[in-house]
């Protein structure tokens, strides 16, 4: 009854409070589109009735998940809002990525590998994360469960990094784009962006969380109104399709799994399971034609505002 075949908002059953007191978050990756998630989280943090039980993320979703959890650990809801604001303001600085962007991006990715055009593995994201996240405190503090996904290069498998083992390298592994960055080695294993196999990790989140309401924040566009013609547009659309298809496969798997799990679940979580989704493409016109590498403040702040509006609508529609 609470499981949404088409992920459309439905009214909860009689006596079921809204908004939910306990929420699990699944945060999709998609580069600078992650600013939409920033705005959504900012609005959710203002809702005192909502607590966060577990958060999964890949790529930019992993970054936002860690920022949220770190801020909650260091300063509560106000601390989480501040760290998200500070980080996204930091990465939208126009000079942040200059050390690795002195050559045209198309030339670099088509003619060279990151091991050639960036031999010293300069990664401004590492500096930004270290500047804003206290990973030691994050590992030790109580707070929402974290499931950060990365792709093992050796067998195309999903690696989930949990809260108690998180380091900056785990987040960089989840956000590692292989044509732009060196693979990230952790304990002898090499990783690429988690979005290739789980964007975000949804099934592990549903299994792990004690919450019966899961909110998916989707930032990679599923729909495109224009058939791409240029090489850059085609490559962008291929990435969008790949990142969305992994999410759709997980949703289908849960759709089939939920009734089976509900039959033997004494807690009742699976019988009450509710999946909701807010999507950036529903709030931002022609998002599929935009670049996920655009970190200009005007674009980032536009996405943030759209995320806030989407979360506001999600909260208010059941009131």
CSV table of C-alpha atoms in Angstrom, one decimal:
chain,number,residue,atom,x,y,z
A,1,UNK,CA,0.0,0.0,0.0
A,2,UNK,CA,2.8,2.4,0.8
A,3,UNK,CA,5.0,1.2,-2.1
A,4,UNK,CA,4.7,3.5,-5.1
A,5,UNK,CA,4.6,1.7,-8.4
A,6,UNK,CA,5.3,4.9,-10.3
A,7,UNK,CA,7.0,6.8,-7.5
A,8,UNK,CA,4.1,9.3,-7.5
A,9,UNK,CA,3.2,11.0,-4.2
A,10,UNK,CA,0.2,9.3,-2.6
A,11,UNK,CA,-1.5,10.0,0.7
A,12,UNK,CA,-0.3,7.9,3.6
A,13,UNK,CA,-2.7,5.5,5.3
A,14,UNK,CA,-5.0,6.6,8.1
A,15,UNK,CA,-3.1,7.7,11.2
A,16,UNK,CA,0.3,7.9,9.3
A,17,UNK,CA,1.9,11.2,10.1
A,18,UNK,CA,3.2,13.6,7.5
A,19,UNK,CA,5.9,14.6,7.0
A,20,UNK,CA,7.6,11.4,8.2
A,21,UNK,CA,9.4,11.6,11.5
A,22,UNK,CA,12.1,9.3,10.2
A,23,UNK,CA,13.4,9.5,6.6
A,24,UNK,CA,16.0,7.7,4.5
A,25,UNK,CA,17.7,9.7,1.6
A,26,UNK,CA,19.0,8.4,-1.7
A,27,UNK,CA,21.1,11.1,-3.3
A,28,UNK,CA,21.9,10.7,-7.0
A,29,UNK,CA,25.2,11.9,-8.6
A,30,UNK,CA,25.5,14.2,-11.5
A,31,UNK,CA,28.2,16.8,-11.1
A,32,UNK,CA,27.2,20.4,-10.6
A,33,UNK,CA,23.5,19.3,-10.7
A,34,UNK,CA,24.2,18.2,-7.1
A,35,UNK,CA,23.5,21.9,-6.2
A,36,UNK,CA,19.8,20.9,-6.6
A,37,UNK,CA,20.3,18.4,-3.8
A,38,UNK,CA,21.9,21.1,-1.7
A,39,UNK,CA,18.8,23.2,-1.9
A,40,UNK,CA,16.5,20.2,-1.2
A,41,UNK,CA,18.6,19.2,1.9
A,42,UNK,CA,18.6,22.8,3.1
A,43,UNK,CA,14.8,22.8,3.1
A,44,UNK,CA,14.5,19.4,4.7
A,45,UNK,CA,16.8,20.5,7.5
A,46,UNK,CA,14.4,23.3,8.3
A,47,UNK,CA,11.7,20.7,9.1
A,48,UNK,CA,12.3,19.9,12.7
A,49,UNK,CA,9.9,17.0,12.6
A,50,UNK,CA,12.1,15.1,10.2
A,51,UNK,CA,15.1,13.0,11.3
A,52,UNK,CA,17.5,11.3,8.9
A,53,UNK,CA,18.0,7.6,9.6
A,54,UNK,CA,20.2,6.7,6.6
A,55,UNK,CA,21.7,8.4,3.6
A,56,UNK,CA,23.1,6.7,0.4
A,57,UNK,CA,24.9,8.5,-2.3
A,58,UNK,CA,27.2,8.2,-5.4
A,59,UNK,CA,29.4,10.8,-6.9
A,60,UNK,CA,27.9,14.3,-6.2
A,61,UNK,CA,25.3,12.5,-4.1
A,62,UNK,CA,28.1,11.0,-2.0
A,63,UNK,CA,29.6,14.5,-1.5
A,64,UNK,CA,26.3,15.9,-0.3
A,65,UNK,CA,25.6,12.9,1.9
A,66,UNK,CA,29.0,13.4,3.7
A,67,UNK,CA,28.5,17.1,4.0
A,68,UNK,CA,25.1,16.6,5.5
A,69,UNK,CA,26.3,14.0,8.0
A,70,UNK,CA,29.4,16.0,8.9
A,71,UNK,CA,27.5,19.1,9.5
A,72,UNK,CA,25.0,17.3,11.7
A,73,UNK,CA,27.8,15.8,13.7
A,74,UNK,CA,29.6,19.1,14.2
A,75,UNK,CA,26.8,21.6,14.6
A,76,UNK,CA,23.4,20.0,14.3
A,77,UNK,CA,20.9,21.3,11.7
A,78,UNK,CA,22.4,24.7,11.6
A,79,UNK,CA,25.9,23.2,11.2
A,80,UNK,CA,24.6,21.0,8.3
A,81,UNK,CA,23.1,24.0,6.5
A,82,UNK,CA,26.3,26.0,7.0
A,83,UNK,CA,28.7,23.3,5.7
A,84,UNK,CA,26.5,22.7,2.6
A,85,UNK,CA,26.4,26.4,1.9
A,86,UNK,CA,30.2,26.9,2.5
A,87,UNK,CA,31.1,23.9,0.3
A,88,UNK,CA,29.0,24.8,-2.7
A,89,UNK,CA,30.1,28.4,-2.5
A,90,UNK,CA,33.7,27.2,-2.4
A,91,UNK,CA,33.5,24.9,-5.4
A,92,UNK,CA,31.7,27.6,-7.5
A,93,UNK,CA,34.7,29.8,-7.3
A,94,UNK,CA,35.8,30.5,-10.9
A,95,UNK,CA,39.5,29.8,-10.3
A,96,UNK,CA,39.1,26.6,-8.3
A,97,UNK,CA,39.7,24.2,-11.2
A,98,UNK,CA,42.3,26.2,-13.2
A,99,UNK,CA,45.3,24.0,-12.3
A,100,UNK,CA,43.9,21.1,-14.2
A,101,UNK,CA,42.0,23.0,-16.9
A,102,UNK,CA,44.7,24.9,-18.8
A,103,UNK,CA,43.9,22.9,-22.0
A,104,UNK,CA,40.5,22.8,-23.6
A,105,UNK,CA,38.5,20.0,-21.9
A,106,UNK,CA,37.5,18.3,-25.2
A,107,UNK,CA,41.1,18.1,-26.3
A,108,UNK,CA,42.2,16.7,-23.0
A,109,UNK,CA,39.6,13.9,-22.8
A,110,UNK,CA,39.9,12.9,-26.4
A,111,UNK,CA,43.7,13.1,-27.0
A,112,UNK,CA,45.1,12.5,-23.5
A,113,UNK,CA,44.3,10.5,-20.4
A,114,UNK,CA,44.3,12.1,-16.9
A,115,UNK,CA,47.6,10.3,-16.3
A,116,UNK,CA,49.1,12.4,-19.1
A,117,UNK,CA,47.4,15.8,-18.7
A,118,UNK,CA,47.4,15.6,-14.9
A,119,UNK,CA,50.4,13.5,-13.9
A,120,UNK,CA,50.4,14.7,-10.3
A,121,UNK,CA,46.8,13.8,-9.8
A,122,UNK,CA,45.8,17.3,-8.7
A,123,UNK,CA,42.2,17.2,-7.5
A,124,UNK,CA,40.6,20.4,-6.2
A,125,UNK,CA,37.7,18.3,-4.8
A,126,UNK,CA,40.1,16.7,-2.3
A,127,UNK,CA,41.1,20.1,-1.0
A,128,UNK,CA,37.5,21.3,-0.8
A,129,UNK,CA,36.4,18.2,1.1
A,130,UNK,CA,39.3,18.4,3.5
A,131,UNK,CA,38.5,22.1,4.1
A,132,UNK,CA,34.9,21.5,5.1
A,133,UNK,CA,34.7,17.9,6.5
A,134,UNK,CA,36.2,16.6,9.7
A,135,UNK,CA,36.4,12.9,8.7
A,136,UNK,CA,37.7,11.8,12.1
A,137,UNK,CA,34.7,13.3,13.8
A,138,UNK,CA,32.4,12.0,11.1
A,139,UNK,CA,33.5,8.4,11.7
A,140,UNK,CA,33.2,8.7,15.5
A,141,UNK,CA,30.0,10.7,15.9
A,142,UNK,CA,26.5,9.3,16.1
A,143,UNK,CA,24.2,10.2,13.3
A,144,UNK,CA,22.6,8.8,10.1
A,145,UNK,CA,23.9,5.7,8.6
A,146,UNK,CA,26.0,6.4,5.5
A,147,UNK,CA,26.2,4.2,2.4
A,148,UNK,CA,28.7,5.7,-0.1
A,149,UNK,CA,28.9,3.8,-3.4
A,150,UNK,CA,32.0,3.4,-5.7
A,151,UNK,CA,32.7,1.1,-8.7
A,152,UNK,CA,35.4,-1.5,-8.4
A,153,UNK,CA,37.4,-1.4,-11.6
A,154,UNK,CA,38.5,-5.0,-11.2
A,155,UNK,CA,35.1,-6.7,-11.4
A,156,UNK,CA,32.6,-3.9,-12.0
A,157,UNK,CA,31.2,-4.5,-8.6
A,158,UNK,CA,29.6,-2.0,-6.1
A,159,UNK,CA,31.6,-1.1,-3.1
A,160,UNK,CA,29.7,0.4,-0.2
A,161,UNK,CA,31.7,2.5,2.2
A,162,UNK,CA,30.0,2.9,5.6
A,163,UNK,CA,30.3,5.7,8.0
A,164,UNK,CA,32.8,4.2,10.3
A,165,UNK,CA,35.4,3.7,7.5
A,166,UNK,CA,34.9,6.9,5.6
A,167,UNK,CA,37.9,8.9,4.5
A,168,UNK,CA,38.3,11.6,1.9
A,169,UNK,CA,39.6,8.9,-0.5
A,170,UNK,CA,36.3,7.0,-0.2
A,171,UNK,CA,34.3,10.1,-1.3
A,172,UNK,CA,36.8,10.8,-4.1
A,173,UNK,CA,36.5,7.2,-5.3
A,174,UNK,CA,32.7,7.6,-5.4
A,175,UNK,CA,33.1,10.8,-7.5
A,176,UNK,CA,36.0,9.6,-9.7
A,177,UNK,CA,35.3,10.3,-13.4
A,178,UNK,CA,37.9,8.1,-15.3
A,179,UNK,CA,38.5,10.5,-18.2
A,180,UNK,CA,39.2,13.4,-15.9
A,181,UNK,CA,40.8,11.9,-12.8
A,182,UNK,CA,43.1,9.1,-11.7
A,183,UNK,CA,41.5,6.0,-10.3
A,184,UNK,CA,41.4,6.1,-6.5
A,185,UNK,CA,43.2,3.3,-4.7
A,186,UNK,CA,41.9,2.1,-1.3
A,187,UNK,CA,43.5,-0.9,0.4
A,188,UNK,CA,44.9,-2.2,-2.9
A,189,UNK,CA,41.7,-1.9,-4.9
A,190,UNK,CA,41.0,0.8,-7.5
A,191,UNK,CA,37.7,2.6,-7.9
A,192,UNK,CA,35.8,4.8,-10.3
A,193,UNK,CA,32.6,6.8,-10.0
A,194,UNK,CA,29.9,4.9,-8.1
A,195,UNK,CA,27.2,6.1,-10.5
A,196,UNK,CA,28.2,3.5,-13.1
A,197,UNK,CA,26.8,0.7,-11.0
A,198,UNK,CA,24.5,2.3,-8.5
A,199,UNK,CA,23.3,5.9,-8.8
A,200,UNK,CA,22.6,6.1,-5.9
A,201,UNK,CA,22.8,2.8,-4.0
A,202,UNK,CA,19.1,2.2,-3.3
A,203,UNK,CA,18.6,-1.5,-2.5
A,204,UNK,CA,21.3,-1.4,0.2
A,205,UNK,CA,19.7,1.7,1.6
A,206,UNK,CA,16.2,0.2,1.8
A,207,UNK,CA,17.7,-3.0,3.5
A,208,UNK,CA,19.8,-1.0,5.9
A,209,UNK,CA,17.4,1.8,7.0
A,210,UNK,CA,14.8,1.5,9.7
A,211,UNK,CA,12.7,4.2,8.0
A,212,UNK,CA,9.8,3.2,5.9
A,213,UNK,CA,9.9,6.4,3.8
A,214,UNK,CA,12.7,6.8,1.3
A,215,UNK,CA,13.1,10.0,-0.6
A,216,UNK,CA,15.2,9.8,-3.8
A,217,UNK,CA,16.7,13.0,-5.0
A,218,UNK,CA,17.3,12.6,-8.7
A,219,UNK,CA,19.5,15.1,-10.4
A,220,UNK,CA,20.5,13.4,-13.7
A,221,UNK,CA,17.9,14.0,-16.4
A,222,UNK,CA,16.0,11.0,-17.6
A,223,UNK,CA,14.2,12.9,-20.4
A,224,UNK,CA,15.6,14.9,-23.3
A,225,UNK,CA,13.5,16.9,-25.7
A,226,UNK,CA,16.2,17.3,-28.3
A,227,UNK,CA,18.1,14.6,-30.2
A,228,UNK,CA,21.8,15.3,-29.6
A,229,UNK,CA,23.9,15.9,-32.8
A,230,UNK,CA,27.3,17.1,-31.6
A,231,UNK,CA,29.9,14.8,-30.1
A,232,UNK,CA,29.7,16.6,-26.8
A,233,UNK,CA,25.9,16.5,-26.7
A,234,UNK,CA,25.9,12.8,-27.5
A,235,UNK,CA,28.4,11.9,-24.8
A,236,UNK,CA,26.5,14.0,-22.3
A,237,UNK,CA,23.3,12.2,-23.1
A,238,UNK,CA,25.0,8.8,-22.9
A,239,UNK,CA,26.1,9.6,-19.4
A,240,UNK,CA,22.7,10.7,-18.4
A,241,UNK,CA,21.1,7.5,-19.8
A,242,UNK,CA,23.7,5.4,-18.0
A,243,UNK,CA,23.3,7.1,-14.7
A,244,UNK,CA,19.4,7.0,-14.8
A,245,UNK,CA,19.2,3.4,-15.9
A,246,UNK,CA,21.1,2.2,-12.9
A,247,UNK,CA,18.5,3.9,-10.7
A,248,UNK,CA,15.6,2.5,-12.7
A,249,UNK,CA,16.9,-1.0,-12.4
A,250,UNK,CA,17.1,-0.7,-8.6
A,251,UNK,CA,13.6,0.7,-8.4
A,252,UNK,CA,12.3,-2.3,-10.4
A,253,UNK,CA,14.2,-4.7,-8.2
A,254,UNK,CA,12.7,-3.2,-5.1
A,255,UNK,CA,9.3,-3.2,-6.7
A,256,UNK,CA,9.6,-7.0,-7.0
A,257,UNK,CA,11.4,-7.5,-3.7
A,258,UNK,CA,9.0,-5.5,-1.5
A,259,UNK,CA,6.0,-7.9,-1.4
A,260,UNK,CA,8.3,-10.9,-0.8
A,261,UNK,CA,10.1,-9.2,2.1
A,262,UNK,CA,6.9,-7.9,3.6
A,263,UNK,CA,5.6,-11.4,4.1
A,264,UNK,CA,8.4,-12.3,6.5
A,265,UNK,CA,9.1,-8.9,8.0
A,266,UNK,CA,7.9,-8.7,11.6
A,267,UNK,CA,8.8,-5.0,11.9
A,268,UNK,CA,6.3,-4.1,9.1
A,269,UNK,CA,8.9,-1.8,7.4
A,270,UNK,CA,8.5,-3.5,4.0
A,271,UNK,CA,4.7,-3.5,4.2
A,272,UNK,CA,4.8,0.3,4.9
A,273,UNK,CA,7.6,1.0,2.4
A,274,UNK,CA,7.1,4.3,0.6
A,275,UNK,CA,9.4,5.5,-2.2
A,276,UNK,CA,9.2,9.1,-3.2
A,277,UNK,CA,11.2,11.0,-5.7
A,278,UNK,CA,11.9,14.6,-6.5
A,279,UNK,CA,13.7,15.3,-9.7
A,280,UNK,CA,15.7,18.3,-10.9
A,281,UNK,CA,14.5,17.9,-14.4
A,282,UNK,CA,10.9,18.7,-13.2
A,283,UNK,CA,12.0,22.0,-11.8
A,284,UNK,CA,14.7,23.2,-14.2
A,285,UNK,CA,13.8,23.7,-17.9
A,286,UNK,CA,15.9,21.9,-20.5
A,287,UNK,CA,18.2,20.4,-17.8
A,288,UNK,CA,19.3,17.7,-20.2
A,289,UNK,CA,21.0,20.3,-22.4
A,290,UNK,CA,23.0,21.8,-19.5
A,291,UNK,CA,26.5,20.8,-18.6
A,292,UNK,CA,27.0,19.0,-15.3
A,293,UNK,CA,30.5,20.7,-15.3
A,294,UNK,CA,29.0,24.2,-15.0
A,295,UNK,CA,29.9,25.4,-11.6
A,296,UNK,CA,29.2,29.1,-12.2
A,297,UNK,CA,27.5,30.7,-9.2
A,298,UNK,CA,24.4,31.8,-11.3
A,299,UNK,CA,23.8,28.2,-12.4
A,300,UNK,CA,24.6,26.6,-9.0
A,301,UNK,CA,22.3,29.0,-7.1
A,302,UNK,CA,19.5,28.5,-9.6
A,303,UNK,CA,19.7,24.7,-9.0
A,304,UNK,CA,19.8,25.3,-5.2
A,305,UNK,CA,16.6,27.4,-5.4
A,306,UNK,CA,15.0,24.7,-7.5
A,307,UNK,CA,15.9,22.0,-5.0
A,308,UNK,CA,14.4,24.1,-2.2
A,309,UNK,CA,11.2,24.5,-4.1
A,310,UNK,CA,11.0,20.8,-4.9
A,311,UNK,CA,11.5,19.8,-1.2
A,312,UNK,CA,9.0,22.4,-0.1
A,313,UNK,CA,6.4,20.9,-2.5
A,314,UNK,CA,7.2,17.4,-1.2
A,315,UNK,CA,6.7,18.5,2.4
A,316,UNK,CA,3.6,20.6,1.8
A,317,UNK,CA,1.6,18.4,-0.6
A,318,UNK,CA,0.5,16.1,2.2
A,319,UNK,CA,-0.1,18.7,4.8
